[in-house]
């Protein structure tokens, strides 16, 4: 498997609290992605990064922010968590270091977030 | 946001049976991917298709890139219990990878 780890794997929090999920890769890849997975919706892109300090929005970015201060780490932050953000969050990187675009992705094991 | 229509939503089959699922879109895609997700894990790539009309196999799995570039099919032959999981299609267009809603497969012995 590609070197991609997510933390925490499980988190329960209360509405209104800030939450940060971390994605760490050892592949030295420029591109990193955050998706959320919900029943009936498949996987939807939240934000992605194409380099250190270079990020862009996906289709469901409202309520989320990201940061990439190092190549290996991509953080997803919920400034004030809401119940609608209860979901499973997946980080992904391209499967080949030579692939520059969002083509074939390798996914982390996921972070299950419950907002009460 | 844009999504792919994946069907069926779920399947309950007996071990040894063949399985077919498909994905359709109103948009054209340059690449079609099929992923499988086991419980508690992230999706894992099964097959990647890069050309319209392409037919690719991976063991008991066969996938096709539709001629119109708006659909793709996945077949699993002689299903076994470890085929259980959720199967996702994904289409790549310019800079976006769009996922289907998934087909949940249950295999009974």
Coordinates of N, CA, C and O in Angstrom, one line a residue, chain A:
Chain A
X1 N 0.8 -1.2 0.0 CA 0.0 0.0 0.0 C 0.9 1.2 0.0 O 1.9 1.3 0.5
X2 N 0.3 2.3 -0.7 CA 1.0 3.6 -0.6 C 1.1 4.0 0.8 O 0.2 3.8 1.6
X3 N 2.1 4.8 1.2 CA 2.3 5.3 2.5 C 1.4 6.4 2.8 O 1.8 7.6 2.7
X4 N 0.2 6.2 3.2 CA -0.8 7.2 3.6 C -1.5 6.8 4.8 O -2.1 5.7 4.9
X5 N -1.5 7.6 5.8 CA -2.1 7.3 7.1 C -3.0 8.5 7.5 O -2.7 9.7 7.3
X6 N -4.1 8.2 8.2 CA -5.0 9.2 8.6 C -5.2 9.1 10.2 O -5.2 8.0 10.7
X7 N -5.3 10.3 10.8 CA -5.6 10.3 12.2 C -6.5 11.5 12.6 O -6.4 12.5 11.9
X8 N -7.3 11.3 13.6 CA -7.6 10.0 14.2 C -8.5 9.1 13.3 O -9.0 9.6 12.4
X9 N -8.6 7.9 13.6 CA -9.5 7.0 12.9 C -10.9 7.1 13.3 O -11.8 6.9 12.5
X10 N -11.1 7.5 14.5 CA -12.5 7.7 15.0 C -12.5 8.9 16.0 O -11.6 9.1 16.7
X11 N -13.6 9.7 15.8 CA -13.7 10.8 16.7 C -15.2 11.1 16.9 O -15.9 11.2 16.0
X12 N -15.5 11.4 18.2 CA -16.9 11.8 18.5 C -16.7 13.2 19.1 O -15.9 13.4 20.0
X13 N -17.5 14.2 18.6 CA -17.4 15.5 19.1 C -18.7 16.1 19.3 O -19.7 15.6 18.8
X14 N -18.8 17.3 19.8 CA -20.1 18.0 20.0 C -20.2 19.2 19.0 O -19.2 19.7 18.5
X15 N -21.4 19.5 18.7 CA -21.7 20.6 17.7 C -21.0 21.8 18.2 O -21.1 22.2 19.4
X16 N -20.4 22.5 17.3 CA -19.8 23.8 17.6 C -18.3 23.7 18.0 O -17.7 24.8 18.1
X17 N -17.8 22.5 18.2 CA -16.4 22.4 18.5 C -15.5 22.3 17.3 O -16.0 21.8 16.2
X18 N -14.3 22.8 17.3 CA -13.4 22.6 16.2 C -12.8 21.2 16.1 O -12.6 20.6 17.2
X19 N -12.6 20.7 14.9 CA -12.1 19.4 14.7 C -11.0 19.5 13.6 O -11.2 20.1 12.6
X20 N -9.9 18.8 13.8 CA -8.9 18.7 12.8 C -8.5 17.3 12.5 O -8.2 16.5 13.4
X21 N -8.6 16.9 11.2 CA -8.2 15.6 10.8 C -6.9 15.7 10.0 O -6.6 16.7 9.3
X22 N -6.0 14.7 10.3 CA -4.7 14.8 9.7 C -4.5 13.6 8.7 O -4.9 12.5 8.9
X23 N -3.9 14.0 7.5 CA -3.4 13.0 6.5 C -1.9 13.1 6.4 O -1.4 14.2 6.1
X24 N -1.3 12.0 6.5 CA 0.2 12.0 6.3 C 0.6 11.0 5.2 O 0.1 9.9 5.2
X25 N 1.5 11.5 4.3 CA 1.9 10.6 3.3 C 3.5 10.5 3.3 O 4.1 11.5 3.7
X26 N 4.0 9.4 2.8 CA 5.4 9.2 2.8 C 5.9 9.1 1.3 O 7.0 8.7 1.0
X27 N 5.0 9.4 0.4 CA 5.3 9.2 -1.1 C 5.8 10.5 -1.7 O 6.2 10.5 -2.9
X28 N 5.9 11.6 -1.0 CA 6.4 12.9 -1.5 C 5.7 13.4 -2.7 O 6.2 14.0 -3.6
X29 N 4.3 13.1 -2.7 CA 3.6 13.5 -3.8 C 3.0 14.9 -3.7 O 2.7 15.4 -2.6
X30 N 3.0 15.7 -4.8 CA 2.5 17.1 -4.7 C 1.0 17.1 -4.4 O 0.5 18.0 -3.7
X31 N 0.2 16.2 -5.0 CA -1.2 16.3 -4.9 C -1.7 15.4 -3.7 O -1.3 14.3 -3.4
X32 N -2.7 16.0 -2.9 CA -3.4 15.3 -1.8 C -4.8 15.8 -1.9 O -5.1 16.9 -2.2
X33 N -5.7 14.9 -1.4 CA -7.2 15.2 -1.5 C -7.9 14.8 -0.3 O -7.5 13.8 0.4
X34 N -9.0 15.5 0.0 CA -9.9 15.1 1.1 C -11.3 14.9 0.5 O -11.8 15.7 -0.2
X35 N -11.8 13.7 0.8 CA -13.2 13.3 0.4 C -14.0 13.0 1.6 O -13.5 12.6 2.7
X36 N -15.3 13.2 1.5 CA -16.2 12.6 2.5 C -17.1 11.6 1.9 O -17.5 11.7 0.7
X37 N -17.5 10.6 2.7 CA -18.3 9.5 2.1 C -19.6 9.4 3.0 O -19.5 9.3 4.2
X38 N -20.7 9.5 2.3 CA -22.0 9.4 3.0 C -22.9 8.5 2.2 O -22.8 8.4 1.0
X39 N -23.8 7.7 2.9 CA -24.7 6.8 2.2 C -25.5 7.5 1.1 O -26.0 8.6 1.3
X40 N -25.5 6.9 0.0 CA -26.3 7.5 -1.1 C -25.6 8.5 -1.9 O -26.1 9.0 -2.9
X41 N -24.4 8.9 -1.5 CA -23.7 10.0 -2.2 C -22.3 9.5 -2.7 O -21.6 10.3 -3.4
X42 N -21.9 8.4 -2.3 CA -20.5 8.0 -2.8 C -19.5 8.8 -2.1 O -19.6 9.3 -0.9
X43 N -18.4 9.1 -2.8 CA -17.3 10.0 -2.3 C -17.4 11.3 -3.0 O -17.5 11.4 -4.2
X44 N -17.3 12.4 -2.2 CA -17.4 13.7 -2.7 C -16.2 14.5 -2.3 O -15.8 14.5 -1.1
X45 N -15.6 15.3 -3.2 CA -14.3 16.0 -3.0 C -14.6 17.2 -2.1 O -15.5 18.1 -2.5
X46 N -13.8 17.4 -1.0 CA -14.0 18.6 -0.2 C -13.0 19.6 -0.6 O -13.4 20.8 -0.9
X47 N -11.7 19.3 -0.5 CA -10.6 20.2 -0.9 C -9.5 19.3 -1.4 O -9.4 18.1 -1.1
X48 N -8.6 20.0 -2.2 CA -7.4 19.3 -2.6 C -6.2 20.2 -2.5 O -6.4 21.5 -2.5
X49 N -5.0 19.7 -2.6 CA -3.8 20.5 -2.6 C -2.9 20.0 -3.7 O -2.8 18.8 -4.0
X50 N -2.3 21.0 -4.4 CA -1.4 20.7 -5.5 C 0.0 21.1 -5.1 O 0.9 21.2 -6.0
X51 N 0.3 21.3 -3.9 CA 1.6 21.7 -3.4 C 1.6 22.3 -2.0 O 0.5 22.7 -1.6
X52 N 2.7 22.6 -1.4 CA 2.8 23.2 -0.1 C 2.2 24.6 -0.3 O 2.5 25.4 -1.2
X53 N 1.2 24.9 0.6 CA 0.5 26.1 0.7 C -0.5 26.4 -0.5 O -1.1 27.4 -0.7
X54 N -0.6 25.4 -1.4 CA -1.4 25.5 -2.6 C -2.6 24.6 -2.5 O -2.5 23.3 -2.5
X55 N -3.8 25.2 -2.3 CA -5.0 24.3 -2.1 C -6.2 24.9 -2.9 O -6.1 26.1 -3.3
X56 N -7.2 24.1 -3.1 CA -8.3 24.6 -3.9 C -9.6 23.8 -3.4 O -9.5 22.7 -2.7
X57 N -10.7 24.4 -3.7 CA -12.0 23.8 -3.2 C -12.5 22.7 -4.1 O -12.3 22.7 -5.3
X58 N -13.2 21.8 -3.5 CA -13.9 20.7 -4.2 C -15.4 21.1 -4.2 O -15.8 22.2 -4.0
X59 N -16.2 20.1 -4.5 CA -17.6 20.3 -4.6 C -18.4 20.5 -3.3 O -19.5 21.1 -3.3
X60 N -17.8 20.1 -2.2 CA -18.6 20.3 -0.9 C -17.6 20.9 0.1 O -17.4 20.4 1.2
X61 N -17.1 22.1 -0.2 CA -16.1 22.7 0.7 C -16.6 23.6 1.8 O -15.9 23.9 2.7
X62 N -17.9 23.9 1.7 CA -18.5 24.8 2.8 C -18.4 24.2 4.1 O -18.7 23.0 4.4
X63 N -17.8 25.0 5.1 CA -17.7 24.5 6.5 C -16.4 23.8 6.8 O -16.1 23.4 7.9
X64 N -15.5 23.7 5.7 CA -14.2 23.1 5.9 C -13.1 24.0 5.4 O -13.3 24.8 4.5
X65 N -12.0 23.9 6.1 CA -10.8 24.6 5.6 C -9.6 23.5 5.7 O -9.7 22.5 6.3
X66 N -8.6 23.8 4.9 CA -7.4 22.9 4.8 C -6.1 23.7 4.9 O -6.1 24.9 4.7
X67 N -5.1 23.0 5.3 CA -3.8 23.6 5.3 C -2.7 22.6 4.9 O -2.9 21.4 5.2
X68 N -1.7 23.0 4.2 CA -0.6 22.2 3.8 C 0.7 23.0 4.0 O 1.1 23.7 3.1
X69 N 1.3 22.8 5.1 CA 2.5 23.5 5.4 C 3.8 22.7 5.1 O 4.9 23.2 5.0
X70 N 3.6 21.3 4.9 CA 4.6 20.4 4.6 C 4.1 19.5 3.5 O 2.9 19.2 3.5
X71 N 5.0 19.0 2.6 CA 4.6 18.1 1.6 C 3.8 16.9 2.1 O 2.8 16.4 1.6
X72 N 4.3 16.4 3.3 CA 3.7 15.1 3.8 C 2.4 15.2 4.5 O 1.8 14.2 4.8
X73 N 2.0 16.4 4.9 CA 0.8 16.5 5.8 C -0.2 17.5 5.2 O 0.1 18.6 4.7
X74 N -1.5 17.0 5.2 CA -2.6 17.7 4.7 C -3.7 17.7 5.7 O -4.2 16.6 6.1
X75 N -4.0 18.8 6.3 CA -4.9 18.9 7.4 C -6.3 19.4 7.0 O -6.4 20.4 6.2
X76 N -7.3 18.8 7.5 CA -8.7 19.2 7.2 C -9.3 19.7 8.5 O -9.3 18.9 9.5
X77 N -9.8 20.9 8.5 CA -10.4 21.5 9.8 C -11.8 21.8 9.6 O -12.2 22.4 8.6
X78 N -12.6 21.5 10.6 CA -14.0 21.9 10.7 C -13.9 22.9 11.8 O -13.7 22.6 13.0
X79 N -14.1 24.2 11.5 CA -14.0 25.3 12.4 C -15.0 25.2 13.6 O -14.7 25.4 14.7
X80 N -16.2 24.8 13.2 CA -17.3 24.7 14.1 C -18.2 23.5 13.6 O -19.1 23.7 12.8
X81 N -18.0 22.3 14.2 CA -18.6 21.1 13.6 C -20.1 21.2 13.8 O -20.7 21.6 14.8
X82 N -20.8 20.7 12.7 CA -22.2 20.5 12.7 C -22.6 19.1 12.5 O -21.8 18.3 12.0
X83 N -23.8 18.7 12.9 CA -24.3 17.3 12.7 C -24.2 16.8 11.3 O -24.0 15.7 11.0
X84 N -24.4 17.8 10.3 CA -24.4 17.4 8.9 C -23.0 17.0 8.5 O -22.8 16.5 7.4
X85 N -22.0 17.3 9.3 CA -20.6 16.9 9.0 C -20.2 15.5 9.6 O -19.1 15.1 9.4
X86 N -21.2 14.9 10.2 CA -21.0 13.5 10.6 C -20.8 12.7 9.3 O -21.6 12.7 8.4
X87 N -19.7 12.0 9.2 CA -19.3 11.3 7.9 C -18.1 10.5 8.1 O -17.4 10.5 9.2
X88 N -17.7 9.8 7.1 CA -16.4 9.2 7.0 C -15.5 10.0 6.1 O -15.9 10.2 4.9
X89 N -14.4 10.4 6.5 CA -13.5 11.3 5.7 C -12.3 10.5 5.2 O -11.6 9.8 6.0
X90 N -12.0 10.6 3.9 CA -10.9 9.9 3.3 C -9.9 10.8 2.7 O -10.3 11.8 2.0
X91 N -8.7 10.6 3.0 CA -7.6 11.3 2.3 C -7.1 10.4 1.1 O -7.2 9.2 1.2
X92 N -6.6 11.0 0.1 CA -6.1 10.3 -1.1 C -5.0 11.0 -1.7 O -4.8 12.2 -1.6
X93 N -4.1 10.2 -2.3 CA -3.0 10.7 -3.1 C -3.0 9.9 -4.5 O -3.5 8.8 -4.5
X94 N -2.4 10.5 -5.5 CA -2.3 9.8 -6.8 C -1.5 8.5 -6.6 O -0.5 8.5 -5.8
X95 N -1.8 7.5 -7.3 CA -1.2 6.2 -7.1 C 0.2 6.1 -7.7 O 1.0 5.3 -7.3
X96 N 0.5 7.0 -8.6 CA 1.9 7.1 -9.2 C 2.5 8.4 -8.9 O 1.8 9.4 -9.2
X97 N 3.7 8.5 -8.5 CA 4.3 9.9 -8.3 C 4.4 10.7 -9.6 O 4.4 11.9 -9.6
X98 N 4.3 10.0 -10.8 CA 4.4 10.7 -12.0 C 3.1 11.3 -12.5 O 3.1 12.0 -13.4
X99 N 2.0 10.9 -11.8 CA 0.7 11.4 -12.2 C 0.4 12.7 -11.6 O 0.5 12.8 -10.4
X100 N 0.2 13.7 -12.4 CA 0.0 15.1 -11.8 C -1.4 15.4 -11.6 O -1.7 16.3 -10.8
X101 N -2.3 14.7 -12.2 CA -3.7 15.1 -12.1 C -4.5 14.1 -11.3 O -4.0 13.1 -10.8
X102 N -5.8 14.4 -11.1 CA -6.7 13.5 -10.3 C -7.1 12.3 -11.1 O -8.2 12.2 -11.5
X103 N -6.2 11.4 -11.3 CA -6.4 10.2 -12.1 C -6.7 9.0 -11.2 O -7.7 8.9 -10.6
X104 N -5.8 8.1 -11.1 CA -5.9 7.0 -10.2 C -5.5 7.4 -8.8 O -4.3 7.8 -8.6
X105 N -6.4 7.2 -7.8 CA -6.1 7.6 -6.5 C -5.9 6.4 -5.6 O -6.6 5.4 -5.7
X106 N -5.1 6.6 -4.6 CA -4.9 5.6 -3.5 C -5.5 6.3 -2.2 O -5.1 7.4 -1.9
X107 N -6.3 5.6 -1.5 CA -7.0 6.1 -0.4 C -6.5 5.7 0.9 O -6.0 4.5 1.1
X108 N -6.6 6.5 2.0 CA -6.3 6.1 3.3 C -7.4 5.3 3.9 O -8.4 5.0 3.2
X109 N -7.3 4.9 5.1 CA -8.2 4.0 5.7 C -9.5 4.7 6.2 O -10.5 4.0 6.6
X110 N -9.4 6.0 6.3 CA -10.6 6.8 6.7 C -10.6 7.2 8.1 O -10.0 6.6 9.0
X111 N -11.3 8.3 8.3 CA -11.5 8.8 9.7 C -13.0 9.0 9.9 O -13.7 9.8 9.2
X112 N -13.6 8.3 10.8 CA -15.0 8.3 11.1 C -15.3 9.4 12.1 O -14.8 9.3 13.3
X113 N -16.0 10.4 11.7 CA -16.4 11.5 12.6 C -17.9 11.6 12.9 O -18.7 11.5 12.0
X114 N -18.2 11.6 14.2 CA -19.5 11.7 14.7 C -19.7 13.1 15.4 O -18.9 13.3 16.4
X115 N -20.6 13.9 15.0 CA -20.9 15.2 15.6 C -22.2 15.1 16.3 O -23.3 14.9 15.6
X116 N -22.2 15.2 17.6 CA -23.5 15.0 18.4 C -24.2 16.4 18.6 O -23.5 17.4 18.6

